[in-house]
Coordinates of C-alpha atoms and ligand atoms in Angstrom, one line a residue:
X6 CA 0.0 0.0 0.0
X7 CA 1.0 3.7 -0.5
X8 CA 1.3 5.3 2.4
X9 CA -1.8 7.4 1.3
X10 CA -4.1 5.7 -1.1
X11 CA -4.3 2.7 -3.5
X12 CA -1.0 1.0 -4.4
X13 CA 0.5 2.5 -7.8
X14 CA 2.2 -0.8 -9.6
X15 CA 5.0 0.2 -12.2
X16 CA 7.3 -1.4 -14.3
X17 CA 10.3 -0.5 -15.7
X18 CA 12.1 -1.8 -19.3
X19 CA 15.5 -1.8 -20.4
X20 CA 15.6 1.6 -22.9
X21 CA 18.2 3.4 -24.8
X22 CA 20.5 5.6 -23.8
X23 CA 19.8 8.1 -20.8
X24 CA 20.5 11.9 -21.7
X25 CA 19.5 15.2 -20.7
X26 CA 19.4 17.5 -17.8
X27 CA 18.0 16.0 -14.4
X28 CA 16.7 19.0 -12.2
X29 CA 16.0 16.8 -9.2
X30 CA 13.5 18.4 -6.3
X31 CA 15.3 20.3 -3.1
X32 CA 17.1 18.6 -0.7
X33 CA 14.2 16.6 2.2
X34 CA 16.9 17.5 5.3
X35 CA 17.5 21.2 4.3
X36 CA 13.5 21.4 3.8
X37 CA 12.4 20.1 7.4
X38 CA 14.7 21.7 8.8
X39 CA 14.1 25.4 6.9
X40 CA 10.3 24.7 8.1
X41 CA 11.1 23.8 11.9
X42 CA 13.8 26.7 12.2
X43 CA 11.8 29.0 10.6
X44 CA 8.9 28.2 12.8
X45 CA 11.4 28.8 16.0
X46 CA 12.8 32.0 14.6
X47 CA 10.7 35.2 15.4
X48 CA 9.6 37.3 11.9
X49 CA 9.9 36.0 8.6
X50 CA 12.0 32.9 6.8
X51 CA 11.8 32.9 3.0
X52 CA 12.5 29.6 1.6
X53 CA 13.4 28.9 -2.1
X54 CA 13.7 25.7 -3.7
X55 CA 11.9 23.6 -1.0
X56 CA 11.3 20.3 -1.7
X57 CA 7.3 20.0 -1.8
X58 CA 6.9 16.0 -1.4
X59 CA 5.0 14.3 0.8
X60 CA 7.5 14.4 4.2
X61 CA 7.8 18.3 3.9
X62 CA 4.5 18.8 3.4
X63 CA 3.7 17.2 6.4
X64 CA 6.0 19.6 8.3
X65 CA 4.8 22.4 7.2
X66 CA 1.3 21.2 8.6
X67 CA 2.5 20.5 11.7
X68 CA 4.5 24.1 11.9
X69 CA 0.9 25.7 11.3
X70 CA -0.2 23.0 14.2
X71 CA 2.3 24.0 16.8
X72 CA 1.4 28.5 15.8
X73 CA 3.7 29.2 12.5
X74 CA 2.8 30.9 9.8
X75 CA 3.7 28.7 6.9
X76 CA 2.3 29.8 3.6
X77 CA 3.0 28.1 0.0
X78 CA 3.4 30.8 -3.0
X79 CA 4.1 28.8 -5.6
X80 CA 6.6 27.3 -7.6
X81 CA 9.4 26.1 -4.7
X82 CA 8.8 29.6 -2.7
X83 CA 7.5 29.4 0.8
X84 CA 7.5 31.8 3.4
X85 CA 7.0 31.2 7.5
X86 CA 6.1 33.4 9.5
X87 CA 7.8 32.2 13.2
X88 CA 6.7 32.2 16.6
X89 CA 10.1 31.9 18.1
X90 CA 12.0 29.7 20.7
X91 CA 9.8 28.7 23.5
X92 CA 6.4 29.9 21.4
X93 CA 5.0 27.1 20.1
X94 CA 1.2 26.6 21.2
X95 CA -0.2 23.4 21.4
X96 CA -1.5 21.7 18.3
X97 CA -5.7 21.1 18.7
X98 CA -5.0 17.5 16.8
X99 CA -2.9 15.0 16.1
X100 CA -0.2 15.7 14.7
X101 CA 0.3 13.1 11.6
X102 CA 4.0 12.8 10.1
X103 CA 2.9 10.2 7.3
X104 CA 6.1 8.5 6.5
X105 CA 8.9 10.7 8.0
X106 CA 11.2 9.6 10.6
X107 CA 12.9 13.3 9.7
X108 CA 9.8 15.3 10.3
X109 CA 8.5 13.6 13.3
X110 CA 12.2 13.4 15.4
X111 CA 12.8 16.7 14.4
X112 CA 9.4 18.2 15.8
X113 CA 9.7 16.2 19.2
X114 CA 13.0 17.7 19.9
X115 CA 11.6 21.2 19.0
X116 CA 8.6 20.8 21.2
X117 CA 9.5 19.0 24.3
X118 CA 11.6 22.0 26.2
X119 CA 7.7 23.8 26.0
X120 CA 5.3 23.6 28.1
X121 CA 3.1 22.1 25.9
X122 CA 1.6 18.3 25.0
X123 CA 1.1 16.8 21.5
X124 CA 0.4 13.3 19.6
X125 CA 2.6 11.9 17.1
X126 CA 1.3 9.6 14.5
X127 CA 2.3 8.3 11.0
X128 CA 1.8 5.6 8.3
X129 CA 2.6 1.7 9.1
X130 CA 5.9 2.8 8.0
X131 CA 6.5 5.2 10.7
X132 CA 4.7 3.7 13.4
X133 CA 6.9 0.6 13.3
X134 CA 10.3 2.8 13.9
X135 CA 12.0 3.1 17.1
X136 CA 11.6 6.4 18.7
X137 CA 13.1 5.6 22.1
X138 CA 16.5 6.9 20.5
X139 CA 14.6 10.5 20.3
X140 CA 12.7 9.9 23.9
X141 CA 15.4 8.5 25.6
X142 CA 17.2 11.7 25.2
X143 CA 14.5 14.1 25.8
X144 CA 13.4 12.8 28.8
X145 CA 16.8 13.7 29.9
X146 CA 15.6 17.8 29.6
X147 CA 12.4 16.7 31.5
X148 CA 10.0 15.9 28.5
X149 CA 7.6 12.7 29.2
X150 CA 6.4 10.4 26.5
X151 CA 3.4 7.9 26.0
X152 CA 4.1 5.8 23.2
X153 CA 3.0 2.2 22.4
X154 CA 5.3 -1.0 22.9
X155 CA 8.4 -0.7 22.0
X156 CA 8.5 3.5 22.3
X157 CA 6.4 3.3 19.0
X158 CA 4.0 6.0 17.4
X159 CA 1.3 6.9 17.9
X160 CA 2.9 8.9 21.2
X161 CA 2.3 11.7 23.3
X162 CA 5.2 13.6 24.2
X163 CA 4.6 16.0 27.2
X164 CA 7.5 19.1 27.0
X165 CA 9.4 19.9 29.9
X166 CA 7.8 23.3 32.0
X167 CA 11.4 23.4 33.3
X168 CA 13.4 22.3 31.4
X169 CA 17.4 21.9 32.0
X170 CA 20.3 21.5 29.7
X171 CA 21.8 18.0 28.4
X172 CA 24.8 16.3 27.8
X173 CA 24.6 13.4 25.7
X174 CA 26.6 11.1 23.9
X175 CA 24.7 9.6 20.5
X176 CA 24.7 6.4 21.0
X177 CA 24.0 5.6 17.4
X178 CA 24.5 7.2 14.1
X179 CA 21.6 9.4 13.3
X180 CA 21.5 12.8 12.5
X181 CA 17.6 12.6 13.5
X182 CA 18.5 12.2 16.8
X183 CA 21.6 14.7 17.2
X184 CA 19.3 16.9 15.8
X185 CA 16.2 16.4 18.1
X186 CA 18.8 17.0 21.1
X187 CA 20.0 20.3 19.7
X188 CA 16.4 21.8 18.9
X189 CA 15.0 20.5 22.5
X190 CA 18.0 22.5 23.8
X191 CA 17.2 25.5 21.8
X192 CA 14.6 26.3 24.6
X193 CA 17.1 24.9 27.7
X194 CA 19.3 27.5 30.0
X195 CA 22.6 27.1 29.7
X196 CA 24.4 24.8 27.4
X197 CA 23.7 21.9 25.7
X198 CA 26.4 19.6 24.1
X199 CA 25.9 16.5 22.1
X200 CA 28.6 13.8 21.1
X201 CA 28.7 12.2 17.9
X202 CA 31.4 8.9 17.5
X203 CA 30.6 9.2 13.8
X204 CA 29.8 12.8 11.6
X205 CA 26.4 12.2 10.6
X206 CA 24.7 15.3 8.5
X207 CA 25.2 18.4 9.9
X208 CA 22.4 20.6 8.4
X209 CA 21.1 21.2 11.6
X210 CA 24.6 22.8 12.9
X211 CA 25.0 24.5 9.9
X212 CA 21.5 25.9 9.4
X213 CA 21.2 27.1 14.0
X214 CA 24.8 29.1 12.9
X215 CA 22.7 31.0 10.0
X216 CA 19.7 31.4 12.0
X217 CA 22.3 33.4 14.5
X218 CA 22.1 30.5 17.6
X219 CA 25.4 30.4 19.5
X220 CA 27.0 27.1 18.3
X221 CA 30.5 25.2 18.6
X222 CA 32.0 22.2 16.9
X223 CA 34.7 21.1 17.6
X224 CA 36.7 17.2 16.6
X225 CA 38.1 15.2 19.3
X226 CA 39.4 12.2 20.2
X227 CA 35.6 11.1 21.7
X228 CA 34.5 12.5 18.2
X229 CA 32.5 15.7 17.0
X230 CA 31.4 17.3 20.2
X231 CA 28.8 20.5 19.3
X232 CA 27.9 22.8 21.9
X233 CA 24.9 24.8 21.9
X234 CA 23.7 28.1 24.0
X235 CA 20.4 27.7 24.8
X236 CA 17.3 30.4 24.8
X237 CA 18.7 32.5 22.1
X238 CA 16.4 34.8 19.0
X239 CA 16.4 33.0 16.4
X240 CA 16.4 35.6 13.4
X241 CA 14.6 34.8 10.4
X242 CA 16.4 33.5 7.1
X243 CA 16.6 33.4 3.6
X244 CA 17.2 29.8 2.4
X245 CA 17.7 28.8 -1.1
X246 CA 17.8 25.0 -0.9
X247 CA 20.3 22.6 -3.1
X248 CA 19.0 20.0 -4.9
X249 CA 19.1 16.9 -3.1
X250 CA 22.5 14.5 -3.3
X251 CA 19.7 11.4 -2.2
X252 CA 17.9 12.1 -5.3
X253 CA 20.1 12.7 -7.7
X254 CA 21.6 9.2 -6.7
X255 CA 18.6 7.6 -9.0
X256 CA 19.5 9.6 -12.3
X257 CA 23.4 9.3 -11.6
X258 CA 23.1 5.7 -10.9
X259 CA 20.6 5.1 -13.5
X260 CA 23.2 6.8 -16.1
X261 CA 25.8 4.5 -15.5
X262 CA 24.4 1.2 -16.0
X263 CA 22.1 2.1 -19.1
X264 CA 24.5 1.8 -22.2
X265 CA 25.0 4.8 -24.0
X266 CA 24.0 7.6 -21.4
X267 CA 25.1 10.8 -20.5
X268 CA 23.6 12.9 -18.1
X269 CA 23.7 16.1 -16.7
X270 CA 22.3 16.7 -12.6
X271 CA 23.1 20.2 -12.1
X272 CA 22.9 22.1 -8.7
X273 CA 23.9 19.2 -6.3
X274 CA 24.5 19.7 -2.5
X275 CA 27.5 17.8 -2.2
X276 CA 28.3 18.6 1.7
X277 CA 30.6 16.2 2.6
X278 CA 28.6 14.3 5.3
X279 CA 26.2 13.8 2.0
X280 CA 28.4 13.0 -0.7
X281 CA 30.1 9.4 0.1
X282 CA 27.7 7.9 -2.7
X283 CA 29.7 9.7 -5.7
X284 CA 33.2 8.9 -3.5
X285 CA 31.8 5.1 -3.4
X286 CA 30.8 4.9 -7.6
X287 CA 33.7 7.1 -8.8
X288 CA 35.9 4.2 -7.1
X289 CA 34.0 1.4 -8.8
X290 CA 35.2 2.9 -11.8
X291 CA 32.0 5.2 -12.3
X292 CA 32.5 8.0 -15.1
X293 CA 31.4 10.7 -12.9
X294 CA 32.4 14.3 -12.9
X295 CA 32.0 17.2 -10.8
X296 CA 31.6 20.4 -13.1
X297 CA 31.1 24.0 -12.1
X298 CA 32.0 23.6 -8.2
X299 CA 30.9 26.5 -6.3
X300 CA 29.1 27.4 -2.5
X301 CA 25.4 28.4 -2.5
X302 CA 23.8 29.3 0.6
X303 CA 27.1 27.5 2.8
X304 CA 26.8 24.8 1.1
X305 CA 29.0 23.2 -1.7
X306 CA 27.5 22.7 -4.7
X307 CA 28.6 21.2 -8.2
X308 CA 26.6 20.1 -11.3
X309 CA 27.0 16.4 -11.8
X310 CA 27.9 14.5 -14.8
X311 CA 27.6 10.7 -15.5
X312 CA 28.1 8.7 -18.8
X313 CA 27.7 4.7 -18.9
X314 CA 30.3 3.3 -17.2
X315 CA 30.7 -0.3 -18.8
X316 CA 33.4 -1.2 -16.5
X317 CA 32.5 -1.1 -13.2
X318 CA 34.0 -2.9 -10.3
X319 CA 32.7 -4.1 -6.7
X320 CA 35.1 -2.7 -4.1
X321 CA 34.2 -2.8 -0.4
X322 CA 32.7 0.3 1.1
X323 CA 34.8 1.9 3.9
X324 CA 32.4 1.4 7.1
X325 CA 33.1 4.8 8.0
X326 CA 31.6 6.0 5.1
X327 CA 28.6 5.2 6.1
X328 CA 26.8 8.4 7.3
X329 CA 27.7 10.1 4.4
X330 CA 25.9 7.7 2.0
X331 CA 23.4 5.6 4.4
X332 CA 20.1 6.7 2.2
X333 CA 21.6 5.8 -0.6
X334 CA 23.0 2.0 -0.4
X335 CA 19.8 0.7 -1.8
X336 CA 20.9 2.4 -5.3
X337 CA 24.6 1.3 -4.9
X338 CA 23.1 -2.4 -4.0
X339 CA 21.7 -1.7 -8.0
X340 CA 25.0 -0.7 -9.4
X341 CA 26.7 -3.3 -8.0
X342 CA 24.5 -5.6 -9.3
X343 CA 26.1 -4.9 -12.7
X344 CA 29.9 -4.3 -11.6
X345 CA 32.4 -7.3 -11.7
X346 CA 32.9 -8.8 -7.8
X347 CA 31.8 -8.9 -5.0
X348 CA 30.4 -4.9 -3.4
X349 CA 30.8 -5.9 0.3
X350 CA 28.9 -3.0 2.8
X351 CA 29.6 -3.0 6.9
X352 CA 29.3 -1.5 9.3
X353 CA 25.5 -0.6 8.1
X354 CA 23.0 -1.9 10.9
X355 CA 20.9 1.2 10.8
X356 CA 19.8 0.3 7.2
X357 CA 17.7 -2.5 8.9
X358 CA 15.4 0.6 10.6
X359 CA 14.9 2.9 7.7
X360 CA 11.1 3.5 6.1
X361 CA 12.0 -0.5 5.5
X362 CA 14.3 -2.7 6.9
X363 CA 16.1 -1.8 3.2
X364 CA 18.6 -4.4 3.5
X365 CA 16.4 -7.3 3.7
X366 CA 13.9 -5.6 1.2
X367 CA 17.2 -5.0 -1.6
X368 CA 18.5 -8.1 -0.8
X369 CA 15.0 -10.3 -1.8
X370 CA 13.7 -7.9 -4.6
X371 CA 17.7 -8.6 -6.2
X372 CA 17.4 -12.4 -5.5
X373 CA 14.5 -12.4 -7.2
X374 CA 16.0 -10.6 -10.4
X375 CA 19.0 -13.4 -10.3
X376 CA 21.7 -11.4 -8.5
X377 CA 23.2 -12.9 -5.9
X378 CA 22.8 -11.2 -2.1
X379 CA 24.5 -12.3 1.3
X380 CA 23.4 -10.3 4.4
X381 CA 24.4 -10.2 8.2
X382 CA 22.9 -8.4 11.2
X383 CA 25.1 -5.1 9.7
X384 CA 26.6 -5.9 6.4
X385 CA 25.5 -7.3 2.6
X386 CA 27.4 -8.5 0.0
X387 CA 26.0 -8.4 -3.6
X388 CA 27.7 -10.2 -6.2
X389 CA 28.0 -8.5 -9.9
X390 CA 26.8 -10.2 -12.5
X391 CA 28.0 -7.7 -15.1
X392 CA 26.7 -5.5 -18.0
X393 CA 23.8 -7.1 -19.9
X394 CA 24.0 -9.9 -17.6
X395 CA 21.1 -9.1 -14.7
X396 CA 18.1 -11.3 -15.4
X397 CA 15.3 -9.2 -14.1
X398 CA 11.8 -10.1 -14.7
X399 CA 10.3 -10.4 -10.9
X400 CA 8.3 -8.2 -9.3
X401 CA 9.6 -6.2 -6.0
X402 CA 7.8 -5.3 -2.9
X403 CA 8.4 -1.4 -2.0
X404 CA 7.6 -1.6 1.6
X405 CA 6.2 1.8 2.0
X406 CA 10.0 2.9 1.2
X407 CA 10.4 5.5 -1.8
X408 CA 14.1 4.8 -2.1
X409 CA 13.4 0.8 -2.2
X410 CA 10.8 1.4 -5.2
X411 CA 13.0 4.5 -7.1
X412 CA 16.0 1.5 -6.5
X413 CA 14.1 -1.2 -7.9
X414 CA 12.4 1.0 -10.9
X415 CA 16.2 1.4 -11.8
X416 CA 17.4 -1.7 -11.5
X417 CA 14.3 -2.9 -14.5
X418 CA 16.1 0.4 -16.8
X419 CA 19.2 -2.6 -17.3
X420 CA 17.6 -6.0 -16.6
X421 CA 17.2 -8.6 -19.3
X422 CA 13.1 -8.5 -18.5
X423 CA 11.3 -6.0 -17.1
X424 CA 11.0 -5.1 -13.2
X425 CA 7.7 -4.4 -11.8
X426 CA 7.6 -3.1 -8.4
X427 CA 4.4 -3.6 -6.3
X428 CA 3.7 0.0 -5.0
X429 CA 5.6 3.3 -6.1
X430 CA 3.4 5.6 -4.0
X431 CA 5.5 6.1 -1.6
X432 CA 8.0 7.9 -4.4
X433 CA 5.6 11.3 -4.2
X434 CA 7.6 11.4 -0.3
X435 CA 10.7 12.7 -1.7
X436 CA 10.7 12.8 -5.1
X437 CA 7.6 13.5 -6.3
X438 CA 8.9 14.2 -10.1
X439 CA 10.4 11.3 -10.7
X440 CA 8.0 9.4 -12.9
X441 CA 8.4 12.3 -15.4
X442 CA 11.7 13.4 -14.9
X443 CA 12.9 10.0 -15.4
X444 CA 10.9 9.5 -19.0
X445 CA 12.2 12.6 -19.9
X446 CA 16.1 11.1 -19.9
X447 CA 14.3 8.1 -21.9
X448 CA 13.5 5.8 -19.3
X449 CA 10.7 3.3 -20.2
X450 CA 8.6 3.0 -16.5
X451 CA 5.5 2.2 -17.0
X452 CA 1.9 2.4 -14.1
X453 CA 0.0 -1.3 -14.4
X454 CA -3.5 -1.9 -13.2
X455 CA -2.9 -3.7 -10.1
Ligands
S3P10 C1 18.1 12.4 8.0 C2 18.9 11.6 8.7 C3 19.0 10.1 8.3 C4 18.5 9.8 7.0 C5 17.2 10.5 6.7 C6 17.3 12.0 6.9 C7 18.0 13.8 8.5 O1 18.4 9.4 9.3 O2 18.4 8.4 6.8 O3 16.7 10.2 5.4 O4 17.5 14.7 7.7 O5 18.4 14.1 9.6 P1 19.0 8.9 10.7 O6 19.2 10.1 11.5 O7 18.1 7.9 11.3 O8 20.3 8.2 10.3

């Protein structure tokens, strides 16, 4: 099922070359994040570029929930209109995150240092995903939660009245949860500090500096320690938003495997804790190039280039690598399929509580198209078969996961037969142009009656 509606079946057919210019949609992180700090800072944020799928849009309804202003003008350009640190009112409903881990994390660490209740929901999706790595911490500032089994949604987080600052060491690699500890300490006294092991995304650190927060990071030997003063104004922003680096992994990916391509993905956020993707394929033996390498908005950007890259090569990915690429080893699982050798990926446990556990959903859906799969607790191995040489032909389960069905929808662009995948609903979450952007290059996906 879609995570709202009817399931939308699709296949997708080996086609001729790839070419063109991919404008992929803004970047989801950037996005939520624009919303929420926008809604905390006091006056007026204008946003530009924001990515308007599903997730986002979910956001901003909850920023109008919790008192913002968040209004829509067309074409990417949004404007909200903040209540500031400490003003958020409490929402008269539920507030319903659909499929977002992002949106949801990120909005109970903005709320619970206020004096406020609200209810959490989402899809199946999101109400099977641990939130005890977001409560755990918050109830360290004083916020109480009421979740179902397992600290699942739907939940009711009561803020802190008093709250009081945090230290607290990330016990796992998320950026969703660094992040829900910074903005639940945006409304502390005194200082907060959080302690990553591993650099995950640092939007958030990036984004509190513009929006004039007092903020410190500093490397040591415990890891990135970032040190936040709490109860400051947040002043209100202009953002233009890069295109996202997760999305334009489908075109780039799907470029080189389908003989013949060449294809342009201009504007790409390529912040370093984003970017280990295009590190990963230019090491296989990708032809991909950076062109026109600039900074927009604090963030480097370059246009990318890809051409068919016929001889591709499985390496093993660096475990530390991770972070910077964990959204986007579901596509690399798809290039891999088509490299020579063995593409061996560690150190990559928190793939199993994504939208889908994506390793196990990758991993069946490429068994079933004839490429061979190992998997652990936190690693996967998938064996190349080689240009020309995937079967395909099966049809793949999405798991109310966009990046499971965009994955699969490119894997069918080089199979042998066609690749059907069961529901590509949940696509319109991140990237809601893909279907057309896509048959625009010269793919051949297709929508099937059920
Ligand atoms: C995100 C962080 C990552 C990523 C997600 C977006 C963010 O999740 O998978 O798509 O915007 O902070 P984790 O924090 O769970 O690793």
């Amino acid at each position: 099922m879609s995570s709202h509606g009817a399931p939308i079946p699709m296949t997708s057919s080996a086609c001729g070359p790839l070419t063109g210019e991919a404008r992929v949609p803004g970047d989801k992180s950037i996005s939520h994040r624009s919303l929420i700090l926008g809604a905390l800072s006091v006056g007026e944020t204008r946003i530009s570029g924001l990515l308007e799928g599903q997730d986002v849009l979910d956001t901003a309804k909850a920023m109008r929930a919790f008192g913002a202003t968040v209004t829509d003008h067309g074409g990417g350009e949004w404007s909200v209109y903040g209540v500031g640190v400490g003003g958020f009112a409490e929402p008269d409903g539920v507030i319903d995150c659909g499929n977002s881990g992002t949106g949801v994390r990120l909005i109970m660490g903005a709320m619970a240092t206020s004096p406020i209740s609200a209810t959490f929901t989402g899809d199946a999706s999101l109400n099977g995903r641990p939130m005890a790595r977001v409560t755990d911490p918050l109830a360290l500032f004083g916020a109480q939660s009421h979740g179902r089994q397992g600290g699942r949604l739907p939940m009711t987080l009561v803020g802190a009245a008093d709250p009081v600052p945090v230290t607290y060491t990330v016990p796992v690699p998320s950026a969703q949860v660094k992040s829900a500890v910074l903005l639940a300490g945006l409304n502390a006294p005194g200082q907060t500090v959080v302690i990553e092991a591993e650099a995950t995304r640092d939007h958030t650190e990036r984004m509190l500096a513009g929006f004039g927060a007092e903020i410190s990071v500093e490397d040591t030997d415990e890891g990135r320690v970032i040190t936040l003063t709490g109860q400051p104004e947040l002043k209100p922003q202009k953002i233009d938003v890069p295109r996202d680096p997760s999305s334009a992994a489908f075109p780039v990916c799907a470029a080189l495997i389908v003989p013949g391509s060449d294809v342009l993905v201009p504007g790409i956020g390529l912040n370093p804790t984003r970017a280990g993707l295009f590190t990963t394929l230019r090491e296989m033996g990708a032809d991909l190039t950076y062109e026109n390498e600039r900074v927009e908005g604090g963030e480097p950007v370059a246009d990318l280039r890809a051409r068919f890259s016929p001889d591709l090569t499985g390496i093993e990915v660096p475990p530390a690598r991770a972070a910077s690429m964990i959204d986007e080893y579901p596509v690399l699982s798809v290039v891999a399929s088509f490299a020579r050798g063995d593409t061996v990926m560690r150190g990559v446990k928190e793939l199993r509580v994504k939208e889908s556990d994506r390793i196990d959903a990758m991993a069946s859906g490429l068994r079933a198209n004839g490429v061979a799969v190992e998997d652990g607790p936190d690693w996967w191995i998938v064996t190349g078969q080689g240009h020309g040489n995937v079967a395909g032909g099966a049809t793949c389960a999405s798991f109310l996961d966009h990046r499971i069905a965009m994955s699969f929808l490119v894997l069918g662009m080089a199979t042998q037969k066609r690749v059907k995948v069961d529901d590509a609903g949940p696509i319109a979450t991140s990237f809601p142009i893909f279907e057309p952007l896509m048959a625009q290059l010269g793919a051949r996906i297709q929508r099937e009656d059920g």
